[in-house]
Amino acid sequence: MIELQQINRIFTVGDQQVHALDHVDLSIQSGEYLSIMGPSGSGKSTLLNIIGLLDRPTSGTYLLEQHNVTSMNDDTLAHTRRNKIGFVFQFFQLLPRLTALENVELPMVLEGIPPAERRQAATETLNTMGLGERLHHRPDQLSGGQRQRVAIARATIMKPAVILADEPTGNLDRHSGKDVIELLEQLNKTNMTLIIVTHDPEIGLRATRQIRMVDGRVMEDNHKR
Amino acid sequence: MRLPDTLQYAVSALSRHRIRTVLILAAMSIGVASIVILTSLGQGAQRYVRGEFASLGTNLVIVFPGRKETTGGAPTMFIGETPRDLTLNDAQALKYHYAVRRVAPIFIGQAGVSYGGKEREVPILGSTTELLRVRHWRLSQGRFLPKGDINRATPVCVIGAKVKRELFGPENALGEWVRIGDRRFRVIGILASEGRSIGLDVQELAIIPAASAQMLFNTPSLFRILIEAKSRESVPAVISHVEQTIAERHQGEKDVTVITQDAVLATFDRILGALTMTVGGIAAISLVVAGILIMNIMLVSVSQRTAEIGLLKALGSPRKQITLLFLTEAFLLSAIGAVIGVAFGHAVSWLIGRAYPDLPLGAPLWAVVSSVVVAIGTGLLFAALPARRAARLDPVEALAHR
Ligand SMILES: Nc1ncnc2c1ncn2[C@@H]1O[C@H](COP(=O)(O)OP(=O)(O)OP(=O)(O)O)[C@@H](O)[C@H]1O
Ligand SMILES: [Mg+2]
């Protein structure tokens, strides 16, 4: 489903070039559960951003569901992102002026789905995540774990093919971190591809496939069992 | 994204920053209000002048002695020739035409008017009984100059309200004899009218028969001749009649200047119209200031909401949509500001209208419409740059913004 071929991503800072991704080849099947680990600065976030269509590779080919996305224009990329990809961030990225429900509805608002329909979908999603009591709370009235669950609800409301989580537990205590991971794993069981970037080996080792990056290259690629 | 959602998103973003929003609304509405108020004052002045002209007399043709040539610099008179005077006989001759309703010749001069030891130096008009009707004046007491032979120097006079007050106080003036210059005149009427006429304060006038004035000032030369045409349509006929008659009487020289009420009114109208446009235009500059304010505040807003923009992009918002969201905010600010401004401007000009009931105020529709259009236009124009900047943000960097 995700095919990366010879992906390079080079940042130019002043007259210095940083090779954040160095000829990365990676193939990910639909429904996989994958963790990406590696030292700081090894290119994990850069890889995730390219997979999530937030960033473009300097060179190489990226096929998403057999479509070459390297040549897509802004509109098509945005449309693909809206329908195929769900992001979960370390700092939640909820809009403070909106309630939990409104935050979750946001992708559907951008898509132009009528209010009644999206309200129902968002309510259901939040209910299944155990936030049925918190629909009308604003982010600052929620705990960290609850905020991340709202963010996950938002990432999944459009029923994307892939969920990309960049250190989703980085800002949470152990306990709520575990809750969040379990929630993501549940979603993976419904056949959503799940890619988690993490520094925590305990979390990384739960994935069925573990990738280790060093200096912009994929150094290890382990499948469980 | 659906239109109501776009609007609601913009409203929720604006309501997060109340003070900022109120500030922009104030700037926009003051700009629009000042256009409404200033053009309404201009329009009021224009209507006021039109009204005054109508009350001066209708279908008026004014004849001046001497030709005013405005084309070319060459003198029109031969050396040694002096411009011929307009005389009472000229005025008499002008009467005989189907389109002429009334003719009032006017002498003018200055003389002391005295009664019982008090003396006032006032302008003296010499004319005929027709003057009252031509000028639409009214009397508060007595009657106006008598009908009869235009060449008879009857020793009677009509005085303005102020002259009466200053010479007679509360006492009766009718029938009393006053001295004007070196002659004596009996007061037969007192003018009720106020205001100015041919540059003179009507309250400060004394009016005597034309023939008396001719003797008093010792000149046959008329100041002007006022002619009332039968109708608006017959004004041109009166003009050519005047020119022809004068030319016949003056050995072929058309040595008079004929102007019409309409021409004077049109000139005033043009001047005041231009003035209204100008003040409106100057007020419109304040809208540009409001536009710049919008641009600044939007730029601040874009940099404060960088992470939000990054999130929108991550959630799949294309550039167009982000541009639209920011333009919608600018549109709401300028449109609401404009509406408040129109209401406020009308309220203020209503208040001014109450304070000065003589001024027929009322902002012209074109000014109201164009001020709203310009307000919204500048709002959108100046928001274009910040909106573009927002749309072009790099999503990864924007998301990293804290
Ligand atoms: N916008 C950028 N401009 C310049 N260099 C960048 C930029 N983004 C990333 N880099 C560089 O690219 C390399 C990879 O960065 P990346 O953020 O992908 O690392 P990471 O593995 O996610 O690190 P961490 O674990 O600290 O999050 C680093 O050397 C980083 O300095
Ligand atoms: Mg990272």
PDB file of C-alpha atoms in Angstrom, chain B residues 100-268:
ATOM      1  CA  VAL B 100     -41.867  88.370 -20.204  1.00  0.00           C
ATOM      2  CA  ARG B 101     -44.025  88.371 -17.105  1.00  0.00           C
ATOM      3  CA  ARG B 102     -42.397  91.100 -15.003  1.00  0.00           C
ATOM      4  CA  VAL B 103     -39.496  93.493 -15.291  1.00  0.00           C
ATOM      5  CA  ALA B 104     -37.814  95.150 -12.324  1.00  0.00           C
ATOM      6  CA  PRO B 105     -35.044  97.677 -13.003  1.00  0.00           C
ATOM      7  CA  ILE B 106     -32.645  98.199 -10.116  1.00  0.00           C
ATOM      8  CA  PHE B 107     -30.596 101.217  -9.110  1.00  0.00           C
ATOM      9  CA  ILE B 108     -28.286 100.778  -6.219  1.00  0.00           C
ATOM     10  CA  GLY B 109     -26.414 103.180  -3.999  1.00  0.00           C
ATOM     11  CA  GLN B 110     -25.507 103.952  -0.450  1.00  0.00           C
ATOM     12  CA  ALA B 111     -27.007 106.750   1.579  1.00  0.00           C
ATOM     13  CA  GLY B 112     -27.737 107.817   5.117  1.00  0.00           C
ATOM     14  CA  VAL B 113     -31.277 107.231   6.297  1.00  0.00           C
ATOM     15  CA  SER B 114     -32.223 109.425   9.231  1.00  0.00           C
ATOM     16  CA  TYR B 115     -35.205 109.903  11.484  1.00  0.00           C
ATOM     17  CA  GLY B 116     -35.504 111.868  14.648  1.00  0.00           C
ATOM     18  CA  GLY B 117     -31.806 112.509  15.033  1.00  0.00           C
ATOM     19  CA  LYS B 118     -30.814 108.904  14.384  1.00  0.00           C
ATOM     20  CA  GLU B 119     -28.993 108.098  11.178  1.00  0.00           C
ATOM     21  CA  ARG B 120     -28.032 104.810   9.512  1.00  0.00           C
ATOM     22  CA  GLU B 121     -25.913 104.387   6.426  1.00  0.00           C
ATOM     23  CA  VAL B 122     -27.645 101.648   4.358  1.00  0.00           C
ATOM     24  CA  PRO B 123     -27.800 100.386   0.769  1.00  0.00           C
ATOM     25  CA  ILE B 124     -30.612 102.009  -1.165  1.00  0.00           C
ATOM     26  CA  LEU B 125     -32.445 100.133  -3.927  1.00  0.00           C
ATOM     27  CA  GLY B 126     -34.332 102.028  -6.536  1.00  0.00           C
ATOM     28  CA  SER B 127     -36.956  99.949  -8.332  1.00  0.00           C
ATOM     29  CA  THR B 128     -40.595  99.477  -9.269  1.00  0.00           C
ATOM     30  CA  THR B 129     -43.600  97.784  -7.770  1.00  0.00           C
ATOM     31  CA  GLU B 130     -42.707  94.617  -9.692  1.00  0.00           C
ATOM     32  CA  LEU B 131     -39.617  93.998  -7.590  1.00  0.00           C
ATOM     33  CA  LEU B 132     -41.647  92.551  -4.703  1.00  0.00           C
ATOM     34  CA  ARG B 133     -43.092  89.770  -6.870  1.00  0.00           C
ATOM     35  CA  VAL B 134     -39.920  89.112  -8.862  1.00  0.00           C
ATOM     36  CA  ARG B 135     -37.963  88.656  -5.638  1.00  0.00           C
ATOM     37  CA  HIS B 136     -40.680  86.768  -3.760  1.00  0.00           C
ATOM     38  CA  TRP B 137     -40.435  89.196  -0.868  1.00  0.00           C
ATOM     39  CA  ARG B 138     -43.126  89.688   1.724  1.00  0.00           C
ATOM     40  CA  LEU B 139     -44.158  92.750   3.708  1.00  0.00           C
ATOM     41  CA  SER B 140     -44.836  92.766   7.406  1.00  0.00           C
ATOM     42  CA  GLN B 141     -46.632  96.103   7.310  1.00  0.00           C
ATOM     43  CA  GLY B 142     -47.988  98.591   4.800  1.00  0.00           C
ATOM     44  CA  ARG B 143     -47.616  98.222   1.073  1.00  0.00           C
ATOM     45  CA  PHE B 144     -44.857  98.157  -1.519  1.00  0.00           C
ATOM     46  CA  LEU B 145     -43.895 100.825  -4.061  1.00  0.00           C
ATOM     47  CA  PRO B 146     -46.975 102.077  -5.925  1.00  0.00           C
ATOM     48  CA  LYS B 147     -47.831 101.210  -9.495  1.00  0.00           C
ATOM     49  CA  GLY B 148     -47.779 103.987 -12.043  1.00  0.00           C
ATOM     50  CA  ASP B 149     -45.483 105.946 -14.249  1.00  0.00           C
ATOM     51  CA  ILE B 150     -41.993 104.579 -13.956  1.00  0.00           C
ATOM     52  CA  ASN B 151     -40.561 108.071 -14.405  1.00  0.00           C
ATOM     53  CA  ARG B 152     -42.420 109.585 -11.487  1.00  0.00           C
ATOM     54  CA  ALA B 153     -40.255 110.233  -8.461  1.00  0.00           C
ATOM     55  CA  THR B 154     -42.818 109.605  -5.737  1.00  0.00           C
ATOM     56  CA  PRO B 155     -41.260 110.412  -2.333  1.00  0.00           C
ATOM     57  CA  VAL B 156     -42.088 107.070  -0.649  1.00  0.00           C
ATOM     58  CA  CYS B 157     -39.926 104.272   0.685  1.00  0.00           C
ATOM     59  CA  VAL B 158     -40.086 100.701   1.971  1.00  0.00           C
ATOM     60  CA  ILE B 159     -37.577  99.790   4.673  1.00  0.00           C
ATOM     61  CA  GLY B 160     -36.044  96.573   5.922  1.00  0.00           C
ATOM     62  CA  ALA B 161     -36.893  95.156   9.340  1.00  0.00           C
ATOM     63  CA  LYS B 162     -33.554  96.092  10.851  1.00  0.00           C
ATOM     64  CA  VAL B 163     -33.663  99.669   9.539  1.00  0.00           C
ATOM     65  CA  LYS B 164     -37.120 100.026  11.044  1.00  0.00           C
ATOM     66  CA  ARG B 165     -35.923  98.630  14.381  1.00  0.00           C
ATOM     67  CA  GLU B 166     -32.883 100.855  14.568  1.00  0.00           C
ATOM     68  CA  LEU B 167     -34.566 104.083  13.560  1.00  0.00           C
ATOM     69  CA  PHE B 168     -37.986 103.645  15.126  1.00  0.00           C
ATOM     70  CA  GLY B 169     -37.561 101.001  17.818  1.00  0.00           C
ATOM     71  CA  PRO B 170     -40.960  99.644  18.773  1.00  0.00           C
ATOM     72  CA  GLU B 171     -42.732 102.809  17.607  1.00  0.00           C
ATOM     73  CA  ASN B 172     -44.884 102.950  14.506  1.00  0.00           C
ATOM     74  CA  ALA B 173     -42.948 103.768  11.338  1.00  0.00           C
ATOM     75  CA  LEU B 174     -45.681 103.695   8.724  1.00  0.00           C
ATOM     76  CA  GLY B 175     -46.519 107.175   7.426  1.00  0.00           C
ATOM     77  CA  GLU B 176     -43.477 108.767   9.078  1.00  0.00           C
ATOM     78  CA  TRP B 177     -41.115 110.875   7.016  1.00  0.00           C
ATOM     79  CA  VAL B 178     -37.460 109.876   6.888  1.00  0.00           C
ATOM     80  CA  ARG B 179     -34.599 111.635   5.207  1.00  0.00           C
ATOM     81  CA  ILE B 180     -32.608 109.667   2.662  1.00  0.00           C
ATOM     82  CA  GLY B 181     -29.594 111.596   1.421  1.00  0.00           C
ATOM     83  CA  ASP B 182     -30.879 115.105   0.864  1.00  0.00           C
ATOM     84  CA  ARG B 183     -34.510 114.147   0.204  1.00  0.00           C
ATOM     85  CA  ARG B 184     -37.483 113.282   2.299  1.00  0.00           C
ATOM     86  CA  PHE B 185     -39.496 110.069   1.876  1.00  0.00           C
ATOM     87  CA  ARG B 186     -42.575 108.771   3.548  1.00  0.00           C
ATOM     88  CA  VAL B 187     -42.371 105.185   4.917  1.00  0.00           C
ATOM     89  CA  ILE B 188     -45.158 103.151   3.292  1.00  0.00           C
ATOM     90  CA  GLY B 189     -44.081  99.592   3.991  1.00  0.00           C
ATOM     91  CA  ILE B 190     -41.798  97.363   6.018  1.00  0.00           C
ATOM     92  CA  LEU B 191     -40.234  94.189   4.628  1.00  0.00           C
ATOM     93  CA  ALA B 192     -40.770  90.947   6.490  1.00  0.00           C
ATOM     94  CA  SER B 193     -38.251  88.930   4.520  1.00  0.00           C
ATOM     95  CA  GLU B 194     -34.871  87.947   5.807  1.00  0.00           C
ATOM     96  CA  GLY B 195     -31.769  86.599   4.161  1.00  0.00           C
ATOM     97  CA  ARG B 196     -29.641  88.039   1.421  1.00  0.00           C
ATOM     98  CA  SER B 197     -30.542  89.153  -2.037  1.00  0.00           C
ATOM     99  CA  ILE B 198     -28.086  90.154  -4.758  1.00  0.00           C
ATOM    100  CA  GLY B 199     -25.471  90.240  -2.049  1.00  0.00           C
ATOM    101  CA  LEU B 200     -27.403  92.556   0.268  1.00  0.00           C
ATOM    102  CA  ASP B 201     -29.017  91.897   3.591  1.00  0.00           C
ATOM    103  CA  VAL B 202     -32.719  92.358   2.978  1.00  0.00           C
ATOM    104  CA  GLN B 203     -33.273  93.528   6.567  1.00  0.00           C
ATOM    105  CA  GLU B 204     -30.874  96.392   6.032  1.00  0.00           C
ATOM    106  CA  LEU B 205     -32.332  97.885   2.880  1.00  0.00           C
ATOM    107  CA  ALA B 206     -34.316 100.918   1.991  1.00  0.00           C
ATOM    108  CA  ILE B 207     -36.257 100.775  -1.272  1.00  0.00           C
ATOM    109  CA  ILE B 208     -37.416 103.849  -3.167  1.00  0.00           C
ATOM    110  CA  PRO B 209     -39.002 104.368  -6.608  1.00  0.00           C
ATOM    111  CA  ALA B 210     -36.590 104.062  -9.543  1.00  0.00           C
ATOM    112  CA  ALA B 211     -37.024 107.647 -10.657  1.00  0.00           C
ATOM    113  CA  SER B 212     -36.276 108.898  -7.129  1.00  0.00           C
ATOM    114  CA  ALA B 213     -33.117 106.826  -7.011  1.00  0.00           C
ATOM    115  CA  GLN B 214     -32.067 108.209 -10.367  1.00  0.00           C
ATOM    116  CA  MET B 215     -32.283 111.713  -8.961  1.00  0.00           C
ATOM    117  CA  LEU B 216     -30.824 110.834  -5.567  1.00  0.00           C
ATOM    118  CA  PHE B 217     -27.716 109.240  -7.052  1.00  0.00           C
ATOM    119  CA  ASN B 218     -27.724 111.575  -9.997  1.00  0.00           C
ATOM    120  CA  THR B 219     -27.160 108.863 -12.594  1.00  0.00           C
ATOM    121  CA  PRO B 220     -29.300 107.283 -15.319  1.00  0.00           C
ATOM    122  CA  SER B 221     -27.264 104.069 -15.036  1.00  0.00           C
ATOM    123  CA  LEU B 222     -29.062 100.925 -13.816  1.00  0.00           C
ATOM    124  CA  PHE B 223     -27.278  98.367 -11.675  1.00  0.00           C
ATOM    125  CA  ARG B 224     -29.215  95.563 -13.325  1.00  0.00           C
ATOM    126  CA  ILE B 225     -32.564  94.604 -14.723  1.00  0.00           C
ATOM    127  CA  LEU B 226     -34.385  91.575 -13.354  1.00  0.00           C
ATOM    128  CA  ILE B 227     -36.813  89.867 -15.710  1.00  0.00           C
ATOM    129  CA  GLU B 228     -39.182  87.087 -14.782  1.00  0.00           C
ATOM    130  CA  ALA B 229     -39.999  84.836 -17.725  1.00  0.00           C
ATOM    131  CA  LYS B 230     -43.464  83.305 -18.005  1.00  0.00           C
ATOM    132  CA  SER B 231     -42.065  79.802 -17.730  1.00  0.00           C
ATOM    133  CA  ARG B 232     -38.850  77.870 -17.637  1.00  0.00           C
ATOM    134  CA  GLU B 233     -39.226  77.021 -21.310  1.00  0.00           C
ATOM    135  CA  SER B 234     -39.564  80.651 -22.342  1.00  0.00           C
ATOM    136  CA  VAL B 235     -36.264  81.715 -20.723  1.00  0.00           C
ATOM    137  CA  PRO B 236     -34.247  81.357 -23.978  1.00  0.00           C
ATOM    138  CA  ALA B 237     -36.840  83.414 -25.847  1.00  0.00           C
ATOM    139  CA  VAL B 238     -36.507  86.141 -23.213  1.00  0.00           C
ATOM    140  CA  ILE B 239     -32.731  86.118 -23.542  1.00  0.00           C
ATOM    141  CA  SER B 240     -32.779  86.611 -27.307  1.00  0.00           C
ATOM    142  CA  HIS B 241     -35.496  89.233 -26.915  1.00  0.00           C
ATOM    143  CA  VAL B 242     -33.261  91.102 -24.445  1.00  0.00           C
ATOM    144  CA  GLU B 243     -30.210  90.901 -26.671  1.00  0.00           C
ATOM    145  CA  GLN B 244     -32.131  91.987 -29.730  1.00  0.00           C
ATOM    146  CA  THR B 245     -33.933  94.858 -28.054  1.00  0.00           C
ATOM    147  CA  ILE B 246     -30.768  96.197 -26.430  1.00  0.00           C
ATOM    148  CA  ALA B 247     -28.864  95.925 -29.698  1.00  0.00           C
ATOM    149  CA  GLU B 248     -31.593  97.886 -31.466  1.00  0.00           C
ATOM    150  CA  ARG B 249     -31.551 100.569 -28.801  1.00  0.00           C
ATOM    151  CA  HIS B 250     -27.759 100.717 -28.541  1.00  0.00           C
ATOM    152  CA  GLN B 251     -26.904 101.167 -32.197  1.00  0.00           C
ATOM    153  CA  GLY B 252     -26.265  97.538 -32.887  1.00  0.00           C
ATOM    154  CA  GLU B 253     -24.087  96.876 -29.832  1.00  0.00           C
ATOM    155  CA  LYS B 254     -25.082  93.968 -27.634  1.00  0.00           C
ATOM    156  CA  ASP B 255     -23.352  95.653 -24.735  1.00  0.00           C
ATOM    157  CA  VAL B 256     -25.112  93.761 -21.930  1.00  0.00           C
ATOM    158  CA  THR B 257     -24.499  90.542 -20.152  1.00  0.00           C
ATOM    159  CA  VAL B 258     -27.476  88.262 -19.658  1.00  0.00           C
ATOM    160  CA  ILE B 259     -27.346  85.467 -17.153  1.00  0.00           C
ATOM    161  CA  THR B 260     -30.062  83.144 -15.990  1.00  0.00           C
ATOM    162  CA  GLN B 261     -30.914  81.842 -12.613  1.00  0.00           C
ATOM    163  CA  ASP B 262     -30.383  78.349 -14.024  1.00  0.00           C
ATOM    164  CA  ALA B 263     -26.834  79.108 -15.086  1.00  0.00           C
ATOM    165  CA  VAL B 264     -25.939  80.455 -11.656  1.00  0.00           C
ATOM    166  CA  LEU B 265     -27.660  77.569  -9.946  1.00  0.00           C
ATOM    167  CA  ALA B 266     -25.894  75.081 -12.204  1.00  0.00           C
ATOM    168  CA  THR B 267     -22.563  76.634 -11.285  1.00  0.00           C
ATOM    169  CA  PHE B 268     -23.299  76.371  -7.563  1.00  0.00           C
TER     170      PHE B 268
END
